[in-house]
PDB file of C-alpha atoms in Angstrom:
ATOM      1  CA  ALA A  13       0.426 -15.405  -5.791  1.00  0.00           C
ATOM      2  CA  GLN A  14       3.824 -14.239  -4.813  1.00  0.00           C
ATOM      3  CA  THR A  15       5.392 -14.922  -1.496  1.00  0.00           C
ATOM      4  CA  VAL A  16       8.406 -13.600   0.287  1.00  0.00           C
ATOM      5  CA  THR A  17      10.246 -15.500   2.998  1.00  0.00           C
ATOM      6  CA  GLN A  18      12.845 -14.157   5.465  1.00  0.00           C
ATOM      7  CA  SER A  19      14.073 -17.060   7.509  1.00  0.00           C
ATOM      8  CA  GLN A  20      16.095 -15.088  10.036  1.00  0.00           C
ATOM      9  CA  PRO A  21      13.722 -13.500  12.601  1.00  0.00           C
ATOM     10  CA  GLU A  22      16.746 -11.910  14.416  1.00  0.00           C
ATOM     11  CA  MET A  23      20.311 -11.136  13.565  1.00  0.00           C
ATOM     12  CA  SER A  24      23.073  -9.373  15.390  1.00  0.00           C
ATOM     13  CA  VAL A  25      26.393  -7.787  14.280  1.00  0.00           C
ATOM     14  CA  GLN A  26      29.172  -5.988  15.865  1.00  0.00           C
ATOM     15  CA  GLU A  27      29.776  -2.400  14.993  1.00  0.00           C
ATOM     16  CA  ALA A  28      31.997  -2.029  11.890  1.00  0.00           C
ATOM     17  CA  GLU A  29      31.461  -5.685  10.945  1.00  0.00           C
ATOM     18  CA  THR A  30      29.372  -7.023   7.928  1.00  0.00           C
ATOM     19  CA  VAL A  31      26.082  -8.842   8.115  1.00  0.00           C
ATOM     20  CA  THR A  32      23.977 -10.555   5.496  1.00  0.00           C
ATOM     21  CA  LEU A  33      20.146 -10.775   5.765  1.00  0.00           C
ATOM     22  CA  SER A  34      18.518 -13.482   3.687  1.00  0.00           C
ATOM     23  CA  CYS A  35      15.415 -13.325   1.543  1.00  0.00           C
ATOM     24  CA  THR A  36      13.815 -15.824  -0.812  1.00  0.00           C
ATOM     25  CA  TYR A  37      10.668 -15.384  -2.825  1.00  0.00           C
ATOM     26  CA  ASP A  38       8.370 -17.301  -5.143  1.00  0.00           C
ATOM     27  CA  THR A  39       6.822 -16.002  -8.341  1.00  0.00           C
ATOM     28  CA  SER A  40       6.004 -17.217 -11.835  1.00  0.00           C
ATOM     29  CA  GLU A  41       6.631 -13.859 -13.335  1.00  0.00           C
ATOM     30  CA  SER A  42       9.813 -12.885 -15.095  1.00  0.00           C
ATOM     31  CA  ASP A  43       9.749  -9.147 -14.678  1.00  0.00           C
ATOM     32  CA  TYR A  44       9.466  -7.710 -11.203  1.00  0.00           C
ATOM     33  CA  TYR A  45      11.136  -5.535  -8.623  1.00  0.00           C
ATOM     34  CA  LEU A  46      12.725  -6.317  -5.391  1.00  0.00           C
ATOM     35  CA  PHE A  47      13.287  -4.132  -2.381  1.00  0.00           C
ATOM     36  CA  TRP A  48      14.790  -3.993   1.072  1.00  0.00           C
ATOM     37  CA  TYR A  49      13.109  -1.586   3.519  1.00  0.00           C
ATOM     38  CA  LYS A  50      14.262  -0.660   6.969  1.00  0.00           C
ATOM     39  CA  GLN A  51      11.754   0.131   9.827  1.00  0.00           C
ATOM     40  CA  PRO A  52      13.532   1.880  12.876  1.00  0.00           C
ATOM     41  CA  PRO A  53      11.596   2.407  16.053  1.00  0.00           C
ATOM     42  CA  SER A  54      10.225   5.577  14.553  1.00  0.00           C
ATOM     43  CA  ARG A  55       7.933   3.291  12.554  1.00  0.00           C
ATOM     44  CA  GLN A  56       8.560   4.836   9.190  1.00  0.00           C
ATOM     45  CA  MET A  57       9.517   2.433   6.436  1.00  0.00           C
ATOM     46  CA  ILE A  58      12.565   3.645   4.610  1.00  0.00           C
ATOM     47  CA  LEU A  59      13.725   2.251   1.261  1.00  0.00           C
ATOM     48  CA  VAL A  60      17.338   0.893   1.482  1.00  0.00           C
ATOM     49  CA  ILE A  61      17.808  -0.584  -1.856  1.00  0.00           C
ATOM     50  CA  ARG A  62      15.976  -1.604  -5.074  1.00  0.00           C
ATOM     51  CA  GLN A  63      16.745  -4.187  -7.757  1.00  0.00           C
ATOM     52  CA  GLU A  64      15.040  -4.632 -11.079  1.00  0.00           C
ATOM     53  CA  ALA A  65      14.856  -8.317 -12.101  1.00  0.00           C
ATOM     54  CA  TYR A  66      15.828  -7.703 -15.694  1.00  0.00           C
ATOM     55  CA  LYS A  67      19.165  -6.313 -14.451  1.00  0.00           C
ATOM     56  CA  GLN A  68      21.882  -8.828 -13.868  1.00  0.00           C
ATOM     57  CA  GLN A  69      24.058  -6.383 -11.987  1.00  0.00           C
ATOM     58  CA  ASN A  70      23.561  -6.302  -8.271  1.00  0.00           C
ATOM     59  CA  ALA A  71      22.307  -3.070  -6.774  1.00  0.00           C
ATOM     60  CA  THR A  72      24.611  -1.116  -4.415  1.00  0.00           C
ATOM     61  CA  GLU A  73      23.941   1.865  -2.332  1.00  0.00           C
ATOM     62  CA  ASN A  74      26.929   3.005  -0.268  1.00  0.00           C
ATOM     63  CA  ARG A  75      27.342   0.370   2.629  1.00  0.00           C
ATOM     64  CA  PHE A  76      24.272  -1.654   1.344  1.00  0.00           C
ATOM     65  CA  SER A  77      24.515  -4.205  -1.473  1.00  0.00           C
ATOM     66  CA  VAL A  78      22.353  -7.180  -2.702  1.00  0.00           C
ATOM     67  CA  ASN A  79      23.238 -10.593  -3.959  1.00  0.00           C
ATOM     68  CA  PHE A  80      20.380 -11.239  -6.447  1.00  0.00           C
ATOM     69  CA  GLN A  81      20.205 -14.702  -7.691  1.00  0.00           C
ATOM     70  CA  LYS A  82      17.125 -14.776 -10.125  1.00  0.00           C
ATOM     71  CA  ALA A  83      17.284 -18.430 -10.849  1.00  0.00           C
ATOM     72  CA  ALA A  84      17.474 -19.375  -7.172  1.00  0.00           C
ATOM     73  CA  LYS A  85      14.843 -16.654  -6.346  1.00  0.00           C
ATOM     74  CA  SER A  86      17.124 -15.280  -3.704  1.00  0.00           C
ATOM     75  CA  PHE A  87      17.746 -11.700  -2.721  1.00  0.00           C
ATOM     76  CA  SER A  88      20.104 -11.060   0.155  1.00  0.00           C
ATOM     77  CA  LEU A  89      21.143  -7.880   1.644  1.00  0.00           C
ATOM     78  CA  LYS A  90      24.734  -7.227   2.839  1.00  0.00           C
ATOM     79  CA  ILE A  91      25.521  -4.420   5.136  1.00  0.00           C
ATOM     80  CA  SER A  92      29.106  -3.504   5.419  1.00  0.00           C
ATOM     81  CA  ASP A  93      30.827  -1.405   8.216  1.00  0.00           C
ATOM     82  CA  SER A  94      27.693  -1.807  10.317  1.00  0.00           C
ATOM     83  CA  GLN A  95      26.769   1.308  12.279  1.00  0.00           C
ATOM     84  CA  LEU A  96      24.579   1.788  15.389  1.00  0.00           C
ATOM     85  CA  GLY A  97      21.968   3.490  13.328  1.00  0.00           C
ATOM     86  CA  ASP A  98      21.561   0.426  11.130  1.00  0.00           C
ATOM     87  CA  ALA A  99      19.653  -1.249  14.012  1.00  0.00           C
ATOM     88  CA  ALA A 100      16.048  -1.738  12.842  1.00  0.00           C
ATOM     89  CA  MET A 101      13.628  -4.229  11.358  1.00  0.00           C
ATOM     90  CA  TYR A 102      14.479  -4.970   7.800  1.00  0.00           C
ATOM     91  CA  PHE A 103      11.835  -6.148   5.360  1.00  0.00           C
ATOM     92  CA  CYS A 104      12.407  -7.762   1.994  1.00  0.00           C
ATOM     93  CA  ALA A 105       9.544  -6.922  -0.572  1.00  0.00           C
ATOM     94  CA  TYR A 106       8.439  -7.983  -3.996  1.00  0.00           C
ATOM     95  CA  ARG A 107       6.514  -5.924  -6.561  1.00  0.00           C
ATOM     96  CA  SER A 108       5.182  -7.172  -9.978  1.00  0.00           C
ATOM     97  CA  ALA A 109       5.967  -5.268 -12.990  1.00  0.00           C
ATOM     98  CA  GLN A 110       2.416  -5.606 -14.089  1.00  0.00           C
ATOM     99  CA  GLU A 111       0.077  -2.646 -13.445  1.00  0.00           C
ATOM    100  CA  THR A 112      -2.905  -4.480 -12.016  1.00  0.00           C
ATOM    101  CA  SER A 113      -0.853  -6.249  -9.372  1.00  0.00           C
ATOM    102  CA  GLY A 114       2.293  -4.047  -9.497  1.00  0.00           C
ATOM    103  CA  SER A 115       0.804  -1.498  -7.317  1.00  0.00           C
ATOM    104  CA  ARG A 116       1.189  -3.585  -4.147  1.00  0.00           C
ATOM    105  CA  LEU A 117       4.271  -4.769  -2.158  1.00  0.00           C
ATOM    106  CA  THR A 118       4.342  -8.125  -0.837  1.00  0.00           C
ATOM    107  CA  PHE A 119       6.587  -8.226   2.207  1.00  0.00           C
ATOM    108  CA  GLY A 120       8.466 -10.796   4.093  1.00  0.00           C
ATOM    109  CA  GLU A 121       8.163 -11.341   7.780  1.00  0.00           C
ATOM    110  CA  GLY A 122      11.058  -9.142   8.678  1.00  0.00           C
ATOM    111  CA  THR A 123      14.507  -9.569  10.274  1.00  0.00           C
ATOM    112  CA  GLN A 124      15.260  -7.564  13.454  1.00  0.00           C
ATOM    113  CA  LEU A 125      18.897  -6.442  13.274  1.00  0.00           C
ATOM    114  CA  THR A 126      20.738  -5.586  16.429  1.00  0.00           C
ATOM    115  CA  VAL A 127      24.050  -3.692  16.214  1.00  0.00           C
ATOM    116  CA  ASN A 128      26.334  -4.234  19.204  1.00  0.00           C
ATOM    117  CA  PRO A 129      28.919  -1.456  20.091  1.00  0.00           C
TER     118      PRO A 129
ATOM    119  CA  GLU B   5       9.341  18.934   0.968  1.00  0.00           C
ATOM    120  CA  ALA B   6       6.863  17.508   3.324  1.00  0.00           C
ATOM    121  CA  GLY B   7       6.779  13.789   3.509  1.00  0.00           C
ATOM    122  CA  VAL B   8       3.667  11.538   3.773  1.00  0.00           C
ATOM    123  CA  THR B   9       1.772  12.696   6.922  1.00  0.00           C
ATOM    124  CA  GLN B  10      -0.719  10.551   8.735  1.00  0.00           C
ATOM    125  CA  SER B  11      -3.183  11.419  11.444  1.00  0.00           C
ATOM    126  CA  PRO B  12      -3.685  10.684  14.165  1.00  0.00           C
ATOM    127  CA  THR B  13      -0.509   8.963  15.311  1.00  0.00           C
ATOM    128  CA  HIS B  14      -2.104   6.933  17.987  1.00  0.00           C
ATOM    129  CA  LEU B  15      -5.871   6.001  18.539  1.00  0.00           C
ATOM    130  CA  ILE B  16      -7.784   3.761  21.076  1.00  0.00           C
ATOM    131  CA  LYS B  17     -11.269   2.488  20.068  1.00  0.00           C
ATOM    132  CA  THR B  18     -13.795   0.149  21.518  1.00  0.00           C
ATOM    133  CA  ARG B  19     -14.925  -2.973  19.751  1.00  0.00           C
ATOM    134  CA  GLY B  20     -17.740  -2.258  17.461  1.00  0.00           C
ATOM    135  CA  GLN B  21     -16.866   1.394  16.826  1.00  0.00           C
ATOM    136  CA  GLN B  22     -15.863   2.969  13.591  1.00  0.00           C
ATOM    137  CA  VAL B  23     -12.535   4.755  12.862  1.00  0.00           C
ATOM    138  CA  THR B  24     -11.220   7.040  10.275  1.00  0.00           C
ATOM    139  CA  LEU B  25      -7.558   7.260   9.488  1.00  0.00           C
ATOM    140  CA  ARG B  26      -6.157  10.053   7.411  1.00  0.00           C
ATOM    141  CA  CYS B  27      -3.209  10.383   4.923  1.00  0.00           C
ATOM    142  CA  SER B  28      -1.626  13.273   3.014  1.00  0.00           C
ATOM    143  CA  PRO B  29       0.620  12.277   0.241  1.00  0.00           C
ATOM    144  CA  ILE B  30       3.710  13.946  -0.898  1.00  0.00           C
ATOM    145  CA  SER B  31       2.796  16.944  -3.168  1.00  0.00           C
ATOM    146  CA  GLY B  32       2.480  15.769  -6.749  1.00  0.00           C
ATOM    147  CA  HIS B  33       1.871  12.208  -5.814  1.00  0.00           C
ATOM    148  CA  THR B  34      -1.310  10.845  -7.115  1.00  0.00           C
ATOM    149  CA  SER B  35      -1.288   7.286  -5.843  1.00  0.00           C
ATOM    150  CA  VAL B  36      -1.992   6.346  -2.231  1.00  0.00           C
ATOM    151  CA  TYR B  37      -1.630   2.983  -0.643  1.00  0.00           C
ATOM    152  CA  TRP B  38      -2.693   1.593   2.652  1.00  0.00           C
ATOM    153  CA  TYR B  39      -1.104  -1.309   4.599  1.00  0.00           C
ATOM    154  CA  GLN B  40      -1.784  -3.062   7.837  1.00  0.00           C
ATOM    155  CA  GLN B  41       1.089  -4.024   9.997  1.00  0.00           C
ATOM    156  CA  ALA B  42      -0.279  -6.446  12.676  1.00  0.00           C
ATOM    157  CA  LEU B  43       1.842  -8.004  15.281  1.00  0.00           C
ATOM    158  CA  GLY B  44       2.973 -11.321  13.998  1.00  0.00           C
ATOM    159  CA  LEU B  45       1.303 -10.973  10.667  1.00  0.00           C
ATOM    160  CA  GLY B  46       3.758  -8.592   8.877  1.00  0.00           C
ATOM    161  CA  LEU B  47       2.712  -5.933   6.414  1.00  0.00           C
ATOM    162  CA  GLN B  48      -0.495  -6.666   4.422  1.00  0.00           C
ATOM    163  CA  PHE B  49      -1.681  -4.605   1.440  1.00  0.00           C
ATOM    164  CA  LEU B  50      -5.041  -2.961   1.980  1.00  0.00           C
ATOM    165  CA  LEU B  51      -5.996  -0.546  -0.669  1.00  0.00           C
ATOM    166  CA  TRP B  52      -4.607   1.386  -3.628  1.00  0.00           C
ATOM    167  CA  TYR B  53      -6.122   4.673  -4.807  1.00  0.00           C
ATOM    168  CA  ASP B  54      -5.046   6.637  -7.859  1.00  0.00           C
ATOM    169  CA  GLU B  55      -6.610   9.706  -9.313  1.00  0.00           C
ATOM    170  CA  GLY B  56      -9.525   9.421  -6.904  1.00  0.00           C
ATOM    171  CA  GLU B  57     -10.409   5.777  -7.879  1.00  0.00           C
ATOM    172  CA  GLU B  58     -10.007   2.530  -5.906  1.00  0.00           C
ATOM    173  CA  ARG B  59      -7.489   0.530  -8.146  1.00  0.00           C
ATOM    174  CA  ASN B  60      -6.762  -2.526  -6.222  1.00  0.00           C
ATOM    175  CA  ARG B  61      -7.744  -4.093  -2.953  1.00  0.00           C
ATOM    176  CA  GLY B  62      -6.059  -6.666  -0.669  1.00  0.00           C
ATOM    177  CA  ASN B  63      -7.772  -9.669   1.053  1.00  0.00           C
ATOM    178  CA  PHE B  64      -9.791  -7.656   3.674  1.00  0.00           C
ATOM    179  CA  PRO B  65     -13.479  -7.676   4.577  1.00  0.00           C
ATOM    180  CA  PRO B  66     -15.705  -4.771   3.220  1.00  0.00           C
ATOM    181  CA  ARG B  67     -15.743  -3.057   6.490  1.00  0.00           C
ATOM    182  CA  PHE B  68     -12.341  -1.776   5.476  1.00  0.00           C
ATOM    183  CA  SER B  69     -13.037   1.037   2.935  1.00  0.00           C
ATOM    184  CA  GLY B  70     -11.583   4.261   2.043  1.00  0.00           C
ATOM    185  CA  ARG B  71     -11.555   7.088  -0.499  1.00  0.00           C
ATOM    186  CA  GLN B  72      -9.306   9.484  -2.184  1.00  0.00           C
ATOM    187  CA  PHE B  73     -10.065  13.146  -2.398  1.00  0.00           C
ATOM    188  CA  PRO B  74      -9.374  15.602  -5.368  1.00  0.00           C
ATOM    189  CA  ASN B  75      -6.197  16.835  -3.528  1.00  0.00           C
ATOM    190  CA  TYR B  76      -5.104  13.182  -3.387  1.00  0.00           C
ATOM    191  CA  SER B  77      -5.403  12.938   0.293  1.00  0.00           C
ATOM    192  CA  SER B  78      -6.995   9.881   1.494  1.00  0.00           C
ATOM    193  CA  GLU B  79      -9.072   8.343   4.296  1.00  0.00           C
ATOM    194  CA  LEU B  80      -9.161   4.723   5.567  1.00  0.00           C
ATOM    195  CA  ASN B  81     -12.461   3.745   7.262  1.00  0.00           C
ATOM    196  CA  VAL B  82     -12.861   0.771   9.458  1.00  0.00           C
ATOM    197  CA  ASN B  83     -16.298  -0.244  10.736  1.00  0.00           C
ATOM    198  CA  ALA B  84     -17.416  -2.600  13.362  1.00  0.00           C
ATOM    199  CA  LEU B  85     -13.942  -2.744  14.869  1.00  0.00           C
ATOM    200  CA  GLU B  86     -12.696  -6.063  16.116  1.00  0.00           C
ATOM    201  CA  LEU B  87      -9.915  -6.732  18.441  1.00  0.00           C
ATOM    202  CA  GLU B  88      -7.658  -8.217  15.641  1.00  0.00           C
ATOM    203  CA  ASP B  89      -7.875  -4.802  13.855  1.00  0.00           C
ATOM    204  CA  SER B  90      -5.352  -3.610  16.264  1.00  0.00           C
ATOM    205  CA  ALA B  91      -2.271  -2.710  14.242  1.00  0.00           C
ATOM    206  CA  LEU B  92      -0.198  -0.067  12.752  1.00  0.00           C
ATOM    207  CA  TYR B  93      -1.717   1.328   9.703  1.00  0.00           C
ATOM    208  CA  LEU B  94       0.729   2.723   7.191  1.00  0.00           C
ATOM    209  CA  CYS B  95       0.049   4.903   4.287  1.00  0.00           C
ATOM    210  CA  ALA B  96       2.414   5.425   1.334  1.00  0.00           C
ATOM    211  CA  SER B  97       2.389   7.652  -1.779  1.00  0.00           C
ATOM    212  CA  SER B  98       3.976   7.548  -5.180  1.00  0.00           C
ATOM    213  CA  LEU B  99       3.985   9.604  -8.415  1.00  0.00           C
ATOM    214  CA  ALA B 100       2.394   6.602 -10.316  1.00  0.00           C
ATOM    215  CA  TRP B 101       1.886   2.806  -9.869  1.00  0.00           C
ATOM    216  CA  ASN B 102       5.318   1.974 -11.077  1.00  0.00           C
ATOM    217  CA  TYR B 103       7.224   4.465  -9.079  1.00  0.00           C
ATOM    218  CA  GLY B 104       8.765   3.848  -5.730  1.00  0.00           C
ATOM    219  CA  TYR B 105       6.822   4.399  -2.501  1.00  0.00           C
ATOM    220  CA  THR B 106       7.362   6.860   0.268  1.00  0.00           C
ATOM    221  CA  PHE B 107       5.799   5.685   3.552  1.00  0.00           C
ATOM    222  CA  GLY B 108       4.410   7.756   6.346  1.00  0.00           C
ATOM    223  CA  SER B 109       4.971   7.039  10.072  1.00  0.00           C
ATOM    224  CA  GLY B 110       1.676   5.314  10.488  1.00  0.00           C
ATOM    225  CA  THR B 111      -1.253   5.314  12.896  1.00  0.00           C
ATOM    226  CA  ARG B 112      -1.230   2.960  15.883  1.00  0.00           C
ATOM    227  CA  LEU B 113      -4.754   1.666  16.334  1.00  0.00           C
ATOM    228  CA  THR B 114      -5.632  -0.168  19.517  1.00  0.00           C
ATOM    229  CA  VAL B 115      -9.026  -1.864  19.800  1.00  0.00           C
ATOM    230  CA  VAL B 116     -10.089  -2.782  23.321  1.00  0.00           C
TER     231      VAL B 116
END
């Protein structure tokens, strides 16, 4: 079974600064997807960024980028120019590329990000 | 376009009772997923429905069940509620199993 670990329960950053959230995972599969989701106090899970394991290029979405290290099974999220609206719980998630198990997301424990003005 | 809608938003039940949670997916999405987010336990996969059929199930007891209707909306039923069932229940939908999810805002269930 796959596992996802986020070793930082809480992080804080100053507005306009850069912060990196860590995520490691364990899998025996070679093809899979990795995600970062954001959960603000409104409770809705919002997709921040997605990475396909077969792609060597790191995904980027505006101020959000990832550092995907497949051999190390590491998938960190970098938030540049942090804004107050970035404050939320961030979850790293894994999904298999196989249909039977690929329907489900396996989540890490989450990292609570605080942005200080 | 309306997002994934869940009802009710909050619910308080007594131990031993039964509860039904509802989810309406985004129009055109045929897959519906249920997750439990309990305090201290993170998000746990409960159920996946696609085209009216249960396709996959997480490690939960049989008193957690559900169904998907012809219009692709879904219900999650929990029988014989226990205190540890208190959690946020999130529903998500997607076009197909290998497409991205869109989550609803969840139903907060409190069992007393």
